[in-house]
Coordinates of C-alpha atoms (C1' of nucleotides) in Angstrom, one line a residue:
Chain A
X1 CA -36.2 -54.5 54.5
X2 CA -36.3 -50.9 54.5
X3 CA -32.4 -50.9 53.5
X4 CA -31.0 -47.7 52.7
X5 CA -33.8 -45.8 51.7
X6 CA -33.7 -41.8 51.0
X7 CA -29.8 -42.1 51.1
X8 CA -28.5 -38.5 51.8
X9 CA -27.5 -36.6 48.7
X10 CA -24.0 -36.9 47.4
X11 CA -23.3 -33.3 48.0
X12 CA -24.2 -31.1 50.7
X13 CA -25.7 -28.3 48.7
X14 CA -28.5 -30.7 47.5
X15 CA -28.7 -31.8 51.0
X16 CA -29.5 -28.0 52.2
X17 CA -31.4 -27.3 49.2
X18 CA -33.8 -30.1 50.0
X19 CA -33.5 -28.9 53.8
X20 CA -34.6 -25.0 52.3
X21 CA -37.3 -26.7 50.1
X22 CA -38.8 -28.4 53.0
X23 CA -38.7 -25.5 55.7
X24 CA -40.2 -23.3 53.1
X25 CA -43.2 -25.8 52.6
X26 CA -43.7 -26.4 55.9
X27 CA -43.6 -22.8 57.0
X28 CA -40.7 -23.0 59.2
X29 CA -39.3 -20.2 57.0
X30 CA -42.0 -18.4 56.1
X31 CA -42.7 -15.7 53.0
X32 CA -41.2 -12.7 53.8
X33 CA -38.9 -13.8 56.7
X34 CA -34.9 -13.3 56.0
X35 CA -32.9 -15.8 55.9
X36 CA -30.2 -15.6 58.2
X37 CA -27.0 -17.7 57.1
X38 CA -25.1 -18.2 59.9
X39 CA -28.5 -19.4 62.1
X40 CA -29.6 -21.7 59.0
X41 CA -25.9 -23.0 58.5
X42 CA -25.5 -23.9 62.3
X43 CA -29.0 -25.6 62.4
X44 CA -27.8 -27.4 59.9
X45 CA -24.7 -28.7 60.4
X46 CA -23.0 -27.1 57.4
X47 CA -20.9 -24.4 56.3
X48 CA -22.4 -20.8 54.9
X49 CA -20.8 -21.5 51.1
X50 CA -23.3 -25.1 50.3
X51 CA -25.6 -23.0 51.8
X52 CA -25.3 -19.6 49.4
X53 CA -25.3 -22.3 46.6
X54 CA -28.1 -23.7 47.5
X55 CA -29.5 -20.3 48.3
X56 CA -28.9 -19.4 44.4
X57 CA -30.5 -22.3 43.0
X58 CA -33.7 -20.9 44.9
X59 CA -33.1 -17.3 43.7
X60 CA -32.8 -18.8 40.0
X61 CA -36.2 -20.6 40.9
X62 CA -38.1 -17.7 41.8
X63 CA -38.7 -19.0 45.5
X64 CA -36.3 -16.7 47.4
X65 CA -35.4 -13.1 46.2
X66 CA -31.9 -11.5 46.7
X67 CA -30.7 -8.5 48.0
X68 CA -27.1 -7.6 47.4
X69 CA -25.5 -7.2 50.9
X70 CA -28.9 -7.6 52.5
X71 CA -29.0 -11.2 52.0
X72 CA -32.3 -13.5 51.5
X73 CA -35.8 -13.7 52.2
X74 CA -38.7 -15.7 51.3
X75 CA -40.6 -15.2 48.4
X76 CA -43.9 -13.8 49.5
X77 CA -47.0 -14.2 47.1
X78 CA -49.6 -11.7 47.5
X79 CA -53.2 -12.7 46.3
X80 CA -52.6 -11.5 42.9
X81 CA -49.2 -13.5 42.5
X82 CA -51.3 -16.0 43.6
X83 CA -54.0 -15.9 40.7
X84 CA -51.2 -15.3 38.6
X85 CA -49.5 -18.6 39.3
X86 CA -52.5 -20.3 38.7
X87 CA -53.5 -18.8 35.2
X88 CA -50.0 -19.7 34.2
X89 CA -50.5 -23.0 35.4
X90 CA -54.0 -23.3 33.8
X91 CA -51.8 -23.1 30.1
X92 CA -49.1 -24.9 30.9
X93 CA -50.9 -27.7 32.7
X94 CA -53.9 -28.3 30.1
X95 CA -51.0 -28.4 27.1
X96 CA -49.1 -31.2 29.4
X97 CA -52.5 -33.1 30.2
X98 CA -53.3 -32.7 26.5
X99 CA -50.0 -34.6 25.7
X100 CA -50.0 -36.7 28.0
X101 CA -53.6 -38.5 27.8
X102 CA -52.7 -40.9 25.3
X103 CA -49.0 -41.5 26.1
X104 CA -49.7 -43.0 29.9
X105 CA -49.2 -46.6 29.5
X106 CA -50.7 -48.9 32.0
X107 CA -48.1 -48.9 35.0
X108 CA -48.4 -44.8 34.6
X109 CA -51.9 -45.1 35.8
X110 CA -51.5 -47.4 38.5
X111 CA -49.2 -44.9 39.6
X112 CA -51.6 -42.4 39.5
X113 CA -54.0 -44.4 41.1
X114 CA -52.3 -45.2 43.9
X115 CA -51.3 -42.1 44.4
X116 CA -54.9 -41.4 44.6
X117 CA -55.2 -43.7 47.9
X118 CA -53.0 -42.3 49.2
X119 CA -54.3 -39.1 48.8
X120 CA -57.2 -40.4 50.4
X121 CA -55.8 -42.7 53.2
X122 CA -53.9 -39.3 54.2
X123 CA -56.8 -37.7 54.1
X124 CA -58.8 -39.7 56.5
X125 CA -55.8 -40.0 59.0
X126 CA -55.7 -35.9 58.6
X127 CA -52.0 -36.2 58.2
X128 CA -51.9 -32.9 56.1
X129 CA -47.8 -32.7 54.9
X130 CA -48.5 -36.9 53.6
X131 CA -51.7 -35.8 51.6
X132 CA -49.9 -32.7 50.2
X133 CA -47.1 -35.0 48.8
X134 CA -49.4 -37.3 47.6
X135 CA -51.6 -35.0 45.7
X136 CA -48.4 -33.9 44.0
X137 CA -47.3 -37.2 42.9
X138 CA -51.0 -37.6 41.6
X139 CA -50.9 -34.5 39.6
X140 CA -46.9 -35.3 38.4
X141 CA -48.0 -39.2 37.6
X142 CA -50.7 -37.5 35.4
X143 CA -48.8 -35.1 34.2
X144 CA -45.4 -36.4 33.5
X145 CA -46.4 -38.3 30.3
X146 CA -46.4 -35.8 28.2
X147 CA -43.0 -35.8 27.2
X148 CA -41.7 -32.5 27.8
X149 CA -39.5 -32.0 30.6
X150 CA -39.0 -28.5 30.0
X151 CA -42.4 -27.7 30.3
X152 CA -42.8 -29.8 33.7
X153 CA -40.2 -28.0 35.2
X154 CA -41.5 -25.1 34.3
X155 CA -44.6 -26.6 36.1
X156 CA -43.0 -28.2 39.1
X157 CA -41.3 -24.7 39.8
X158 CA -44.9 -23.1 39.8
X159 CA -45.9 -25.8 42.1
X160 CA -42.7 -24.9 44.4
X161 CA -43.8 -21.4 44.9
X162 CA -47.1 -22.1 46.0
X163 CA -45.9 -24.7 48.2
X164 CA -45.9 -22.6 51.5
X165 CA -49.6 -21.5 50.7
X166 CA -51.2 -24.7 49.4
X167 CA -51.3 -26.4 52.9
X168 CA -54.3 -23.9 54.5
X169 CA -56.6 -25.2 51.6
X170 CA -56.4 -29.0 52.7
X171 CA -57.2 -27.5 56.1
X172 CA -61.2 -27.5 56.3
X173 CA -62.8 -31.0 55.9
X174 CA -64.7 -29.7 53.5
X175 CA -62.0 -29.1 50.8
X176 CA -60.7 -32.7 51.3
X177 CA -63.6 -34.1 50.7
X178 CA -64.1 -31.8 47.1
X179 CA -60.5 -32.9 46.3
X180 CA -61.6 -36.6 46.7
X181 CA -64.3 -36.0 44.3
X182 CA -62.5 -34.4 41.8
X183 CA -59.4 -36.6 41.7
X184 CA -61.9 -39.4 41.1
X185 CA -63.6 -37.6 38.2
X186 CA -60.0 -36.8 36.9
X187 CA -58.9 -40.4 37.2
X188 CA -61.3 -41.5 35.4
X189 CA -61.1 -39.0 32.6
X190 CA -57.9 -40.0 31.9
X191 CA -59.3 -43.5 32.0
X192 CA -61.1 -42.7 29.1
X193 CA -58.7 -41.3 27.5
X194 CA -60.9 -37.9 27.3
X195 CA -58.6 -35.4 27.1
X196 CA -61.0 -32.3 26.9
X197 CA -62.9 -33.6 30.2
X198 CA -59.5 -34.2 31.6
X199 CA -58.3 -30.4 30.9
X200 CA -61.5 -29.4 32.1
X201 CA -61.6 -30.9 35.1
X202 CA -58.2 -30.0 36.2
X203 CA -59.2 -26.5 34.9
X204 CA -62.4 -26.8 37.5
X205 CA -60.0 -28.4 40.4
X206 CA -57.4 -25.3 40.0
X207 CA -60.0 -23.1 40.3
X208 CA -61.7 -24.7 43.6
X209 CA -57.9 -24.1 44.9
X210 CA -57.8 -20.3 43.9
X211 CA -61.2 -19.5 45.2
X212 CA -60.6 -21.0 48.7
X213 CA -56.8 -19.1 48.8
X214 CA -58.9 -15.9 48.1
X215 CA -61.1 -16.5 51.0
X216 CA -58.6 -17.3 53.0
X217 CA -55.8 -14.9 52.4
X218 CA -58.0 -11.7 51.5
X219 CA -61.9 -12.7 52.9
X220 CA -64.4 -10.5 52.3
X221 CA -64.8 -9.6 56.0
X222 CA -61.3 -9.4 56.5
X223 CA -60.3 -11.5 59.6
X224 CA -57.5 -12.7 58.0
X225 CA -54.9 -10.7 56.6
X226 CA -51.9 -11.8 55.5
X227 CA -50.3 -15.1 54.7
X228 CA -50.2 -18.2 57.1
X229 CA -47.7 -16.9 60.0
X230 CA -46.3 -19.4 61.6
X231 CA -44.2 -18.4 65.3
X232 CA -41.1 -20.1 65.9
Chain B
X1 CA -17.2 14.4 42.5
X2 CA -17.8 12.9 38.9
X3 CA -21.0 11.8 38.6
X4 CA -23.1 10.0 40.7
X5 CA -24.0 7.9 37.7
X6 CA -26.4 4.3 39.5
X7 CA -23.7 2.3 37.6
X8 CA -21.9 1.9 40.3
X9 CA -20.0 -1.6 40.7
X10 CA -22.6 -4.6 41.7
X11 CA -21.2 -7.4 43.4
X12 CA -18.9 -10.1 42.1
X13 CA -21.3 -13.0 41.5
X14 CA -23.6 -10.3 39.5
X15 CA -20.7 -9.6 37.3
X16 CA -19.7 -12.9 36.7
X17 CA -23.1 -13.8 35.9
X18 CA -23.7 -11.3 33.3
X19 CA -20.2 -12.5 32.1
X20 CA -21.5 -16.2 31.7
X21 CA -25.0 -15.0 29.8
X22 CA -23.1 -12.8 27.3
X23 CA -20.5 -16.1 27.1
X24 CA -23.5 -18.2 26.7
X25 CA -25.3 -16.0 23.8
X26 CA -22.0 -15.1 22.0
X27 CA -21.2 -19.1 21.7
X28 CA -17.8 -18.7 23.8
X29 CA -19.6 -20.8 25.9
X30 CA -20.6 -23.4 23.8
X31 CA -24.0 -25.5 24.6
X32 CA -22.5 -29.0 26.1
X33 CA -19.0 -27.9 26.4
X34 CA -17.7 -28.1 30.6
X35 CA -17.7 -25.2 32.3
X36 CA -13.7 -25.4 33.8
X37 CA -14.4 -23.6 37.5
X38 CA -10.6 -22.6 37.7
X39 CA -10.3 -21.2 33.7
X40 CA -13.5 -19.1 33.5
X41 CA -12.6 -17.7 37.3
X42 CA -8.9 -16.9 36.2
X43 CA -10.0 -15.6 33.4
X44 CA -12.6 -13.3 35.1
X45 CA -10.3 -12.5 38.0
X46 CA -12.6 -13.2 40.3
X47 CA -12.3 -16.5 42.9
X48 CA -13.8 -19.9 42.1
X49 CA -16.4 -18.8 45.2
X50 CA -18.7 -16.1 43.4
X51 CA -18.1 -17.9 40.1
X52 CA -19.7 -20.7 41.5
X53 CA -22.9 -18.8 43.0
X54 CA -23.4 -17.8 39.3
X55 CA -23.2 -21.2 38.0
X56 CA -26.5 -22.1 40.6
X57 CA -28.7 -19.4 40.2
X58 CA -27.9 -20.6 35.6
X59 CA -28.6 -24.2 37.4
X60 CA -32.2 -23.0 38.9
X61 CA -33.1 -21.4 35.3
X62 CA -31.8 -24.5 33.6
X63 CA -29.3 -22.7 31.4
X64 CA -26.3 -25.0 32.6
X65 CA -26.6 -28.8 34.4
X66 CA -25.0 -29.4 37.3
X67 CA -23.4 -33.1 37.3
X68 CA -22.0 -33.4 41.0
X69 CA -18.8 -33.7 41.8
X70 CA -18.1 -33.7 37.6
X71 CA -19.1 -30.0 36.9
X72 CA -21.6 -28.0 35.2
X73 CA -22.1 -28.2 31.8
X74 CA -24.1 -25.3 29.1
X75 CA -27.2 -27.1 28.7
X76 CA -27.7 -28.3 25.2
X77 CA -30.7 -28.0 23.5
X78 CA -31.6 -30.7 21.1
X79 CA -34.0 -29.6 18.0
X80 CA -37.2 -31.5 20.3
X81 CA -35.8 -29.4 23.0
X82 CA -35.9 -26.1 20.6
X83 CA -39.5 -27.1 19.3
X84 CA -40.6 -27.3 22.8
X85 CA -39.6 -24.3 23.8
X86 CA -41.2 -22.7 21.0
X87 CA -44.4 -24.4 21.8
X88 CA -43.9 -23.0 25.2
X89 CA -43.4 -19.5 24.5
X90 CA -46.6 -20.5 22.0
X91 CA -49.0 -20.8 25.1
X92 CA -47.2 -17.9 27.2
X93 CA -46.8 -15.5 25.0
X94 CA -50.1 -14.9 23.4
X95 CA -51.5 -15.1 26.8
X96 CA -48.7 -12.1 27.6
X97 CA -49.7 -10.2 24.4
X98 CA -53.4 -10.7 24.7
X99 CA -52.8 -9.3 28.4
X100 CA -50.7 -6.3 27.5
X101 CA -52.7 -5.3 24.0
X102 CA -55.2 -3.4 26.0
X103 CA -52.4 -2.0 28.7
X104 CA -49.4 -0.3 26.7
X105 CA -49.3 3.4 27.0
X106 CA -48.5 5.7 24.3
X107 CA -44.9 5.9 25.9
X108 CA -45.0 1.7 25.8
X109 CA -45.8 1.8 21.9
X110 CA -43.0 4.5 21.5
X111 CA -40.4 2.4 22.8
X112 CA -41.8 -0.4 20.5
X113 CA -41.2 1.6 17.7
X114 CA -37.7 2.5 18.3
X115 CA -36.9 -1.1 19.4
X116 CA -38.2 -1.5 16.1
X117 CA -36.2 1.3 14.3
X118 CA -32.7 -0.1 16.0
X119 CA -33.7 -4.1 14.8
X120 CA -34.0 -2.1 11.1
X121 CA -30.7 -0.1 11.4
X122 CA -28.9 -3.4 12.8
X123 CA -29.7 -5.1 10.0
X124 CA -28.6 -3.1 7.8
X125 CA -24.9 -2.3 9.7
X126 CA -24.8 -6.3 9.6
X127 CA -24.5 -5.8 13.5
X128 CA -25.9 -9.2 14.7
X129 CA -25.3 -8.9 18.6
X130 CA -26.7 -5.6 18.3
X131 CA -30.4 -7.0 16.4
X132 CA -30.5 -9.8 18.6
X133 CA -30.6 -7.2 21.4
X134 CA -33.1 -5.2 20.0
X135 CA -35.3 -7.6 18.6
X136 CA -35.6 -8.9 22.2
X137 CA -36.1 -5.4 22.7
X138 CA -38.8 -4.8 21.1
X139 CA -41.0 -8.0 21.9
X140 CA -40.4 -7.3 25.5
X141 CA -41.2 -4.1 25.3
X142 CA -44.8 -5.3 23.9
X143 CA -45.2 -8.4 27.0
X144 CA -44.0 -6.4 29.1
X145 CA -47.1 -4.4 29.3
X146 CA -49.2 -8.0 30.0
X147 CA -48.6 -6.6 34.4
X148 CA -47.7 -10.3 34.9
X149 CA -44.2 -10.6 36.5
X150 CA -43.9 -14.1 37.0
X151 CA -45.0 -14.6 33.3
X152 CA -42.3 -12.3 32.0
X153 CA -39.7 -13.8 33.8
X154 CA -40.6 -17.5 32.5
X155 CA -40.5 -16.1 29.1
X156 CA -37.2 -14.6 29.7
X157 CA -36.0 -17.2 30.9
X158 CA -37.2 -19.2 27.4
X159 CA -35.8 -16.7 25.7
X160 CA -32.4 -17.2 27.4
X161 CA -32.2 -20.8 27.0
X162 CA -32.4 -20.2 23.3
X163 CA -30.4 -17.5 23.2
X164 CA -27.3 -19.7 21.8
X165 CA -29.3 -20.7 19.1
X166 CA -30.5 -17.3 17.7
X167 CA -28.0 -15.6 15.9
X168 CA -27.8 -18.0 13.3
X169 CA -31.2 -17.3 12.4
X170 CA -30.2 -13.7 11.6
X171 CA -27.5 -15.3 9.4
X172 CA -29.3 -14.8 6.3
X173 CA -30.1 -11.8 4.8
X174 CA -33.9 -13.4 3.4
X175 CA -34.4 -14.2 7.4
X176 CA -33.4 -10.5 7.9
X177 CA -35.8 -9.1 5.3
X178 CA -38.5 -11.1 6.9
X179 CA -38.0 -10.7 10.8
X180 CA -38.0 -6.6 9.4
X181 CA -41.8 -6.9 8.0
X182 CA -43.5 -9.1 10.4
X183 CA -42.0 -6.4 12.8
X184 CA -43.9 -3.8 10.8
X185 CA -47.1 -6.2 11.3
X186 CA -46.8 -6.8 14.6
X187 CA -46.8 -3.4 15.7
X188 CA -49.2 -2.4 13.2
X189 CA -51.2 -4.6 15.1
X190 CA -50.1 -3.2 18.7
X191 CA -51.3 0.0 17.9
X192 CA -54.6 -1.0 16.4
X193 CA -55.3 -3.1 19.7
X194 CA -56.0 -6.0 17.4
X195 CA -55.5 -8.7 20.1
X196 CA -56.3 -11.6 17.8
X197 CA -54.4 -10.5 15.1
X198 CA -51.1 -9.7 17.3
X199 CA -51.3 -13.2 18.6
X200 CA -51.4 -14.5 15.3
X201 CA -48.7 -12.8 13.5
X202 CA -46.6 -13.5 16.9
X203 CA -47.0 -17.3 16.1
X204 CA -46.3 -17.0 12.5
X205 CA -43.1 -15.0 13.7
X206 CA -42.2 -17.9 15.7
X207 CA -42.9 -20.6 13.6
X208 CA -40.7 -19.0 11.1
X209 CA -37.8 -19.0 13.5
X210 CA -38.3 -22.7 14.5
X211 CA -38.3 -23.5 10.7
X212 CA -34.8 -21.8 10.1
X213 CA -33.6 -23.4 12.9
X214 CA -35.0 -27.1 12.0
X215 CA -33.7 -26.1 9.0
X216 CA -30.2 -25.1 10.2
X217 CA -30.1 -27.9 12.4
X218 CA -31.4 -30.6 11.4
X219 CA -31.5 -30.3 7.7
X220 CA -33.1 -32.9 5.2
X221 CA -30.3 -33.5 3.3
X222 CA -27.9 -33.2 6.2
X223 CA -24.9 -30.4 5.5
X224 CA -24.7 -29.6 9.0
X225 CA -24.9 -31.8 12.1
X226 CA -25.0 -30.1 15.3
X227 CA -25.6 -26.6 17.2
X228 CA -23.3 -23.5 16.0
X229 CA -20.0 -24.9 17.2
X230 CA -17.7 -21.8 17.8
X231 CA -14.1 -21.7 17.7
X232 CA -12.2 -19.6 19.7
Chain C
dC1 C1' -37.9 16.0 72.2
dA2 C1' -36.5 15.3 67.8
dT3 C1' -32.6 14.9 64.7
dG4 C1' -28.2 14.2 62.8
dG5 C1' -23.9 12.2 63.0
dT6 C1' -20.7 8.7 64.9
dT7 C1' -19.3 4.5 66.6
dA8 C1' -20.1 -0.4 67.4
dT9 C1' -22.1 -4.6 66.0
dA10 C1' -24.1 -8.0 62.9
dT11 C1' -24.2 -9.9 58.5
dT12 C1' -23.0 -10.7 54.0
dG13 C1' -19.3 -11.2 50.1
dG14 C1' -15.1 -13.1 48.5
dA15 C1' -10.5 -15.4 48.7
dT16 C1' -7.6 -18.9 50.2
dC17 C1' -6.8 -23.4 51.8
dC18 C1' -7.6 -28.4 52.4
dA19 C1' -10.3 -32.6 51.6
dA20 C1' -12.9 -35.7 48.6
dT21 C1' -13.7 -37.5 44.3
dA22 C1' -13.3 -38.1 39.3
dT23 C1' -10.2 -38.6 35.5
dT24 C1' -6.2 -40.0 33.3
dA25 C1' -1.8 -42.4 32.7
dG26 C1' 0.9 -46.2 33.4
dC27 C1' 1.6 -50.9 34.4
dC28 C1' 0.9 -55.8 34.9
dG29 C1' -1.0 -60.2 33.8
dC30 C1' -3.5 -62.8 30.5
Chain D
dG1 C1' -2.8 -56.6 21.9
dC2 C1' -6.4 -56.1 25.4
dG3 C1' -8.7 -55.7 29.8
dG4 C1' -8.3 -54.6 34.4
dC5 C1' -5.9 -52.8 38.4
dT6 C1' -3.2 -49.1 40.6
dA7 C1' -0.9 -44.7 41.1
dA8 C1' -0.6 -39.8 39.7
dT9 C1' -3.1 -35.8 38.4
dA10 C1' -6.9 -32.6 37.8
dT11 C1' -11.1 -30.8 39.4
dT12 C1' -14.7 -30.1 42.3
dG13 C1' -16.8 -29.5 47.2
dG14 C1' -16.6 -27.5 51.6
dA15 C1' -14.6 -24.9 55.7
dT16 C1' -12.3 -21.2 57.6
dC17 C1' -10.7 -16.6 57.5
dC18 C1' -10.8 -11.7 56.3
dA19 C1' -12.9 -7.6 54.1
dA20 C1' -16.9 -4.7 52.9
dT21 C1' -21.2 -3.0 54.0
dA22 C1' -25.6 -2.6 56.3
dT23 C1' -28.0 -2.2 60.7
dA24 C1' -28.3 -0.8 65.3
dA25 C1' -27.0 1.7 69.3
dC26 C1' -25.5 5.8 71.2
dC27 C1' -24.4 10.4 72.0
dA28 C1' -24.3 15.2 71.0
dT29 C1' -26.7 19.1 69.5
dG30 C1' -30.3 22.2 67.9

DNA sequence: CATGGTTATATTGGATCCAATATTAGCCGC
DNA sequence: GCGGCTAATATTGGATCCAATATAACCATG
């Protein structure tokens, strides 16, 4: 029995903010766009003041900026914000891995590995938003016993902003099939209990990421310009 | 007309929420005391509505919790919590001051020198607020020459969440005397470009803070329980 | 034709009001 | 006296309304 699964938040502020955190990942509102209130507040069902709060929690996050009587827009990541992002998470993510390796007890990596299949059963069905939240929980089942929440956060925000960007990599057939390869590897690493090959690997992984965005968003020929824009 | 000075009034929610960080830093705020919406909004003159906006956007940098439907809270920091911030700013901030070393101008490393100057003359007024401000002064003014926005901003906001915390390290003169010549150290090191040796000496600055504070506490022989509690 | 100013419109910012829920106080039965 | 139930109160959550300001449209003028 599914039962009452995904019951709606208690509030509707989290409600919206989950509804913001979604259109932003899918594109639906996309870096740079402004966000206008009354629209999103209508579409949603809701009032403009849940909204504004939820709005804020964004701003505090990083993923929307804030112009006073202007209003909203999208936080847009240009190629070097991107790198950025990623050397950050290279630090913070090798510390967490590092702290985590030997605190995962055995239902943390069943977790992680069936995250892993369903990384790959996502994969092979091309469903792109499923494999995208499974890769997360992978990364987050892996992550998440270290025992720092502070630090995750900080991590799960970095992961946030990239959100809107991270689905044009899974795109090509090609880079699921690397990501396949390299979850294994990191599985087993953190089988082992090898932390170094872990942070490496993960280190390797980010990096495949990063050099397929910079293709992507800035190629050397330049077909592409700017970040994925997605029409109504 | 009289002049045209920028300081012109912001909005509400930006005065309320400098309102709330000075509350925060000063202790009238104290960490795990409830935030009472219609006090702090009276007491501000402002409506419960802004007062709230400010509440999210310290809720998305994790200054306060937000219980719903029971209120927000100023987050308290345990002395784990405190240690892993530390460790956090550990990773972060050498990578900020390895990034900056090479970057500051001579204007940069002037502004260094009077944030140092004003930490000195603070000290010796006694004028606590006043050091902590330029003491954050002055290590900013060396990160912030790293060109990595995102990275300042998650150190600021490290920085922030500790910022209840930090006067009591200045408490003692001996802590005074010492935060005075590892100043003199560190930007002795600046303006040699000694990268590895301004890392260093940053670490040994912090470590000596997250001693006081373990010390403060959480002592061994266990004067003194909990955070600073402030009275009115 | 470009440009500057003026009005009209759209959009955000803030305050007040009402509803929903949590907290407390009081009461009853055991 | 103690635990649990119920009513009264306090506090937060959300919607609507009005004010302040930015943006757009328009017209006059050089």
């Amino acid at each position: 029995m599914t039962g009452l699964r995904s019951a709606r938040p208690p509030t509707v502020q989290q409600y919206v903010l989950e509804s913001l955190r979604a259109a932003i990942t899918t594109g639906e509102l996309a870096p740079g766009a402004p966000i206008r209130q009354d629209t999103v507040a209508e579409r949603l069902g809701v009032s403009r003041v849940p909204l504004r709060e939820a709005l804020k929690i964004l701003e505090g996050e990083g993923q929307v900026v804030y112009l006073p009587r202007r209003g909203y827009i999208v936080a847009e990541l240009s190629l070097e914000d991107l790198v950025e992002v990623y050397r950050i998470r290279d630090l913070l993510e090798s510390e967490a891995a590092r702290a985590a390796v030997g605190r995962l007890t055995d239902a943390d990596l069943e977790r992680v590995a069936e995250a892993q299949r369903d990384v790959e059963q996502a994969a092979t069905r091309g469903d792109l938003l499923a494999m995208t939240e499974a890769n997360r929980r992978f990364h987050f089942a892996i992550l998440g016993g270290c025992g720092m929440p502070r630090l995750l956060r900080i991590i799960r925000n970095l992961w946030d902003s990239t959100d809107a960007y991270r689905s044009v990599y899974y795109n090509t057939t090609a880079n699921r099939a690397r990501v396949e390869r390299e979850h294994r590897a990191i599985l087993a690493a953190v089988r082992r209990r090898d932390a170094d090959d872990l942070v490496r690997l993960l280190a390797v992984h980010r990096d495949h990421a990063v050099a397929a965005l910079r293709e992507i968003i800035a190629p050397p020929d330049g077909t592409a310009r700017r970040a994925p824009s997605r029409p109504e």
